[in-house]
Coordinates of C-alpha atoms and ligand atoms in Angstrom, one line a residue:
M3 CA 25.9 -7.7 19.4
A4 CA 29.2 -5.4 18.0
T5 CA 28.6 -2.3 15.9
K6 CA 31.4 -0.4 14.0
K7 CA 30.0 2.9 12.0
K8 CA 31.6 2.0 8.7
R9 CA 32.2 -1.4 6.9
T10 CA 35.3 -2.2 4.7
K11 CA 34.7 -5.1 3.5
K12 CA 32.3 -5.7 0.5
G13 CA 30.7 -9.3 0.9
I14 CA 28.4 -11.8 -1.8
S15 CA 25.2 -10.4 -0.1
E16 CA 23.9 -8.6 3.2
L17 CA 21.6 -8.4 5.9
R18 CA 19.7 -5.2 6.8
Q19 CA 17.4 -4.4 9.9
D20 CA 14.1 -2.9 9.7
L21 CA 14.3 -0.5 11.6
V22 CA 10.8 -0.3 12.6
S23 CA 9.5 -3.8 12.4
G24 CA 13.2 -5.3 13.8
D25 CA 12.7 -7.4 10.2
W26 CA 16.0 -8.9 9.5
V27 CA 16.2 -8.6 4.7
V28 CA 18.2 -10.4 3.1
I29 CA 20.1 -8.1 0.2
A30 CA 22.0 -11.4 -2.4
T31 CA 24.2 -8.8 -4.1
G32 CA 26.7 -11.9 -5.3
R33 CA 23.4 -13.3 -6.6
A34 CA 22.6 -9.3 -7.9
R35 CA 20.4 -9.0 -10.9
K36 CA 20.1 -6.3 -13.3
P37 CA 16.9 -4.4 -13.7
H38 CA 15.9 -6.1 -16.9
A39 CA 16.9 -9.3 -15.4
F40 CA 13.2 -8.9 -13.3
V41 CA 11.3 -8.0 -17.5
G42 CA 8.6 -10.7 -17.6
K43 CA 5.9 -11.5 -18.6
P44 CA 2.8 -8.5 -18.5
A45 CA 0.1 -9.1 -15.3
A46 CA -2.6 -7.6 -16.8
F47 CA -5.0 -10.4 -17.4
G48 CA -8.5 -11.5 -20.0
Q49 CA -11.3 -11.8 -18.5
P50 CA -14.6 -11.0 -21.1
V51 CA -16.3 -7.6 -20.3
S52 CA -19.7 -9.2 -21.6
N53 CA -20.0 -10.8 -18.3
C54 CA -17.6 -8.5 -16.3
P55 CA -20.1 -7.9 -13.1
F56 CA -17.8 -3.8 -12.8
E57 CA -19.7 -2.7 -15.4
N58 CA -22.6 -1.6 -13.7
P59 CA -21.2 -1.7 -10.1
F60 CA -24.6 -0.4 -9.2
S61 CA -27.0 -3.4 -10.4
V62 CA -26.5 -5.6 -7.3
K63 CA -28.7 -6.0 -4.9
E64 CA -26.7 -3.7 -1.9
P65 CA -26.8 0.2 -2.6
P66 CA -24.0 1.5 -4.1
L67 CA -22.1 3.1 -0.7
L68 CA -20.7 6.0 -2.7
R69 CA -20.5 6.6 -5.7
Y70 CA -18.7 9.5 -7.7
D71 CA -19.8 11.2 -11.5
Y72 CA -17.2 12.3 -14.1
E73 CA -17.6 16.7 -13.6
K74 CA -18.7 18.4 -16.6
Q75 CA -14.6 19.2 -18.1
D76 CA -14.1 15.2 -18.1
K77 CA -16.4 14.9 -21.2
K78 CA -17.8 11.9 -19.8
E79 CA -21.0 10.5 -18.1
G80 CA -21.7 8.3 -15.5
W81 CA -19.9 7.1 -13.1
A82 CA -15.8 7.6 -12.6
V83 CA -15.7 5.1 -9.2
A84 CA -18.1 3.0 -7.2
V85 CA -17.6 1.6 -3.7
V86 CA -19.5 -1.4 -3.3
P87 CA -19.8 -4.2 -0.9
N88 CA -18.1 -7.3 -1.9
Q89 CA -20.9 -9.7 -3.3
F90 CA -18.3 -12.2 -1.1
P91 CA -17.1 -10.6 1.9
A92 CA -14.8 -11.7 4.1
F93 CA -15.7 -10.6 7.1
T94 CA -19.7 -8.9 7.5
R95 CA -21.3 -6.6 9.6
G96 CA -22.4 -8.0 13.1
E97 CA -22.7 -7.9 17.0
C98 CA -18.8 -6.1 17.2
G99 CA -16.4 -6.4 20.1
E100 CA -17.4 -10.1 20.7
F101 CA -14.7 -12.3 21.8
Y102 CA -15.2 -15.7 23.0
E103 CA -13.2 -18.4 24.5
N104 CA -13.1 -22.2 24.3
G105 CA -10.8 -24.2 26.0
P106 CA -7.7 -22.9 25.5
Y107 CA -8.0 -20.6 22.4
K108 CA -10.4 -17.7 21.6
W109 CA -11.9 -16.4 18.8
T110 CA -14.3 -14.0 17.5
E111 CA -17.0 -13.7 14.9
G112 CA -15.5 -12.2 11.1
V113 CA -17.2 -8.4 12.3
G114 CA -16.0 -6.5 9.7
L115 CA -16.8 -5.3 6.9
H116 CA -15.2 -5.6 3.1
E117 CA -16.2 -2.9 0.4
L118 CA -15.3 -3.0 -4.0
F119 CA -13.0 -0.1 -5.2
I120 CA -14.7 0.3 -9.1
T121 CA -12.8 2.5 -11.0
R122 CA -14.6 2.8 -14.6
G123 CA -13.1 1.1 -18.0
H124 CA -12.2 -2.7 -18.1
K125 CA -8.6 -1.9 -19.1
K126 CA -8.1 1.3 -17.8
Y127 CA -5.3 0.1 -15.0
I128 CA -3.8 2.1 -12.0
Q129 CA -1.4 4.4 -14.3
D130 CA -4.1 5.2 -17.8
L131 CA -6.2 6.7 -15.5
S132 CA -6.8 10.3 -15.4
L133 CA -5.8 12.9 -12.9
F134 CA -9.8 13.0 -12.0
E135 CA -9.7 9.3 -12.4
I136 CA -7.2 8.8 -9.7
T137 CA -7.7 12.1 -7.5
T138 CA -11.2 10.6 -7.1
L139 CA -10.6 7.5 -6.2
V140 CA -7.5 8.8 -3.4
K141 CA -10.4 10.9 -2.2
A142 CA -13.1 8.0 -2.0
Y143 CA -10.5 5.9 -0.1
K144 CA -10.0 8.7 2.7
E145 CA -14.0 9.5 2.7
R146 CA -15.0 5.6 3.1
Y147 CA -12.5 5.1 5.8
H148 CA -13.9 8.5 7.3
A149 CA -16.9 6.7 8.1
I150 CA -16.1 3.5 9.0
V151 CA -13.7 5.1 11.7
K152 CA -17.2 7.5 13.2
E153 CA -18.6 3.5 13.3
G154 CA -16.4 2.7 15.9
C155 CA -16.6 -0.6 15.6
V156 CA -13.6 -1.8 13.9
K157 CA -9.5 -2.0 15.3
Y158 CA -7.7 -1.3 12.0
I159 CA -8.8 -0.8 8.3
S160 CA -7.0 -2.5 5.1
I161 CA -6.9 -0.7 2.1
F162 CA -5.9 -2.4 -0.9
H163 CA -5.8 -3.5 -4.7
N164 CA -4.0 -5.9 -5.9
H165 CA -3.1 -6.1 -9.9
G166 CA -2.8 -9.0 -11.8
K167 CA -3.3 -12.9 -10.7
E168 CA 0.3 -13.9 -9.2
A169 CA -0.4 -10.8 -6.7
G170 CA -4.3 -12.2 -6.1
A171 CA -6.6 -10.6 -8.1
S172 CA -9.5 -12.9 -9.5
I173 CA -11.5 -10.5 -11.5
A174 CA -9.5 -8.7 -14.5
H175 CA -11.4 -5.2 -14.4
P176 CA -9.5 -2.9 -11.9
H177 CA -10.6 -2.6 -8.2
S178 CA -9.0 -1.7 -5.0
Q179 CA -10.7 -3.3 -1.5
L180 CA -11.8 -1.8 1.9
I181 CA -11.3 -4.5 4.7
A182 CA -11.9 -3.4 8.6
L183 CA -11.2 -6.0 11.0
P184 CA -12.2 -6.2 14.5
V185 CA -7.9 -7.0 15.7
L186 CA -4.9 -5.2 15.2
P187 CA -2.9 -7.6 12.6
P188 CA 0.0 -8.4 12.8
D189 CA 2.5 -6.6 10.3
V190 CA 1.0 -3.5 11.6
Y191 CA 1.1 -4.8 15.2
K192 CA 4.7 -5.0 15.1
S193 CA 5.5 -1.8 13.7
L194 CA 3.7 0.1 16.5
K195 CA 5.8 -1.7 18.6
G196 CA 8.9 -0.6 17.0
S197 CA 8.0 3.3 16.7
E198 CA 6.5 3.9 19.7
K199 CA 10.4 2.0 21.4
Y200 CA 11.9 4.6 18.8
F201 CA 10.1 7.0 20.1
E202 CA 10.3 6.7 23.5
K203 CA 14.5 5.9 23.4
N204 CA 14.7 9.1 20.2
G205 CA 11.8 11.0 21.7
R206 CA 11.4 11.6 17.5
C207 CA 8.8 9.7 14.7
V208 CA 10.8 6.7 13.5
H209 CA 9.4 7.4 9.6
C210 CA 10.3 11.0 10.0
D211 CA 14.0 10.5 10.5
I212 CA 13.3 7.8 8.0
V213 CA 12.3 10.5 5.4
A214 CA 15.0 12.9 6.5
H215 CA 17.8 10.5 6.2
E216 CA 16.6 9.7 2.6
V217 CA 16.4 13.3 1.8
K218 CA 19.9 13.7 3.1
A219 CA 21.4 10.6 1.1
K220 CA 19.8 11.6 -2.1
K221 CA 20.3 7.6 -3.1
R222 CA 16.7 6.1 -2.9
I223 CA 13.9 8.4 -4.1
I224 CA 12.5 7.8 -6.5
Y225 CA 10.2 10.3 -7.4
E226 CA 9.1 13.7 -4.4
N227 CA 6.2 16.6 -4.9
K228 CA 5.1 18.7 -2.4
K229 CA 4.2 16.8 -0.2
F230 CA 4.2 13.0 -0.2
I231 CA 7.6 11.5 -1.1
A232 CA 8.9 8.0 -2.5
F233 CA 11.4 5.5 -1.9
A234 CA 13.1 2.6 -2.0
P235 CA 13.4 1.6 1.5
F236 CA 16.6 0.4 2.3
V237 CA 15.2 -2.7 3.9
S238 CA 13.4 -4.0 0.7
R239 CA 12.3 -7.2 1.4
I240 CA 11.6 -7.9 -2.1
A241 CA 13.0 -5.7 -5.0
F242 CA 11.8 -2.8 -6.9
E243 CA 9.8 -2.2 -3.1
V244 CA 8.3 1.1 -2.9
R245 CA 7.0 3.5 0.2
I246 CA 5.3 6.5 0.0
F247 CA 5.2 8.9 3.4
P248 CA 3.4 11.9 3.6
K249 CA 6.2 14.6 4.4
S250 CA 4.8 15.8 7.5
H251 CA 4.0 14.2 10.3
Q252 CA 0.4 12.0 10.5
S253 CA -0.1 8.9 12.5
S254 CA -3.8 7.6 11.1
F255 CA -4.6 8.1 6.8
D256 CA -7.8 9.7 8.3
M257 CA -5.4 12.8 8.7
M258 CA -5.0 13.0 5.2
E259 CA -6.3 16.7 4.1
D260 CA -8.9 17.2 1.1
K261 CA -5.6 19.6 -0.2
D262 CA -3.3 16.9 -0.2
F263 CA -4.9 14.3 -1.8
Q264 CA -4.1 15.0 -5.8
Y265 CA -0.9 14.9 -4.5
F266 CA -1.1 11.7 -3.0
A267 CA -2.2 10.3 -5.8
E268 CA 0.1 12.0 -8.0
A269 CA 2.7 10.0 -6.3
L270 CA 1.1 6.7 -6.1
Q271 CA 0.4 6.8 -10.2
T272 CA 3.8 8.1 -10.6
I273 CA 5.1 5.2 -8.4
I274 CA 2.5 2.3 -10.8
A275 CA 2.7 4.3 -13.8
K276 CA 7.1 3.9 -13.9
L277 CA 6.5 -0.1 -11.9
H278 CA 4.1 -1.0 -15.2
K279 CA 6.6 0.7 -17.2
G280 CA 10.1 -0.3 -16.7
L281 CA 9.1 -3.6 -15.4
N282 CA 6.8 -4.8 -18.9
D283 CA 3.5 -4.8 -15.7
P284 CA 4.2 -6.6 -13.1
A285 CA 1.7 -7.9 -10.7
F286 CA 1.9 -5.8 -8.0
N287 CA 0.5 -5.1 -4.2
F288 CA 0.5 -1.4 -2.6
F289 CA -1.6 -1.9 0.3
I290 CA -1.9 1.4 3.0
H291 CA -0.2 0.7 7.2
T292 CA -1.7 3.0 8.8
A293 CA -2.4 3.8 12.8
P294 CA -5.3 2.0 14.2
I295 CA -8.3 3.1 14.8
K296 CA -9.2 3.8 18.4
N297 CA -5.3 3.8 20.4
S298 CA -3.2 6.6 20.4
Y299 CA -0.5 5.4 18.4
H300 CA 0.3 9.6 17.6
Q301 CA 4.4 7.7 16.9
Y302 CA 3.1 6.2 14.1
H303 CA 3.5 7.7 10.6
W304 CA 0.9 6.0 8.0
H305 CA 2.2 5.7 4.0
V306 CA 2.1 3.1 1.2
E307 CA 4.0 0.2 0.3
V308 CA 3.8 -1.3 -3.2
I309 CA 4.9 -4.3 -3.3
P310 CA 5.9 -6.0 -7.1
K311 CA 5.7 -9.9 -7.1
T312 CA 9.1 -10.4 -8.7
A313 CA 9.5 -12.9 -6.2
V314 CA 7.7 -16.0 -4.6
W315 CA 8.4 -17.4 -1.4
A316 CA 9.6 -20.0 -0.8
G317 CA 10.6 -22.0 1.9
F318 CA 13.7 -20.3 3.0
E319 CA 11.1 -17.4 3.3
M320 CA 8.2 -19.5 5.1
G321 CA 10.8 -20.7 7.5
T322 CA 12.7 -17.5 8.5
G323 CA 10.1 -15.2 7.2
I324 CA 13.3 -13.1 5.8
E325 CA 13.5 -12.1 2.6
I326 CA 15.9 -12.3 -0.4
S327 CA 15.9 -9.4 -2.6
T328 CA 18.2 -9.7 -6.0
I329 CA 18.8 -5.7 -6.4
M330 CA 19.9 -3.6 -3.9
P331 CA 17.3 -0.6 -3.1
E332 CA 19.4 1.7 -4.4
D333 CA 20.2 -0.1 -8.1
A334 CA 16.5 -0.3 -7.8
A335 CA 15.7 3.4 -7.1
K336 CA 17.9 5.0 -9.5
F337 CA 16.1 2.7 -12.2
L338 CA 13.5 3.5 -11.0
K339 CA 14.4 7.5 -10.6
K340 CA 15.0 7.2 -14.8
I341 CA 12.3 6.2 -16.2
K342 CA 9.8 8.3 -17.6
I343 CA 6.7 8.3 -17.7
K344 CA 4.9 11.2 -19.5
Ligands
LIG416 ZN1 -15.1 -4.8 -16.7
LIG417 ZN1 6.2 10.8 11.1

């Protein structure tokens, strides 16, 4: 494939290639919409507080995995963040590392963990949390991650958050989830391989290079603080996608230091608050991508991807894996950057 440095003519759409995964995305500039065209109905949905299982997460059979209480200066009492095993888990504890064969097929038991991170307040969403609450939530993510790594049974730990029914939330009370898996997820595997290839060729971390380029280019940055940076990726798969990276190289989420929790919490909350305000409470998912537990993928660089539900996967997306975004990431970044949240 011939590559030229500069573009000479503007077309009706642009295909951009992800430097890490090799995936292509389509930015349909000819069908481009203004940021305000993405404003929809609020995603928060009602469920009566009277039968909310998360009002008292300690009433379940198993003891909580973690519990953080408010501190004196918060002027509140009792629990602030609780981590409990999911009562309807997709994965459960069991014998680890056993793979079986059945004819040409390979399978393993769904051995893993499925945990819930519950914050206090039935309608208190990420953007509404106090600095103590959001920092404590982040601390809980890290603490569970670290504890599971030490157990040494699973291969990958995924931490994610769903907001709104369209994003897959079934319980209205805000909560995040952790699923620890006995295998490497395909998306992560692809990114790991891509990072490895880039490192072999250039001797540098691909994500560090991307961050350095974004800092220089400026046009896709939405927010940054001392330790973290958030931008609309050049290869946004979906309108208003945002990625948050630690500025210094860290391959695993487990490497985040205690003193950085607050910076990470602020970056995450700022992005969610901007999306909430700018797009009128869109449904969204965010998840952490990190190097897997055992293999030393030192060239990987953990980060968070925030994906608002601004489009649905249709035939083209399902059939090709290519998503069509109808806003330039540069325009989405400009819009979100301007949104004042305090
Ligand atoms: Zn509740
Ligand atoms: Zn890096």
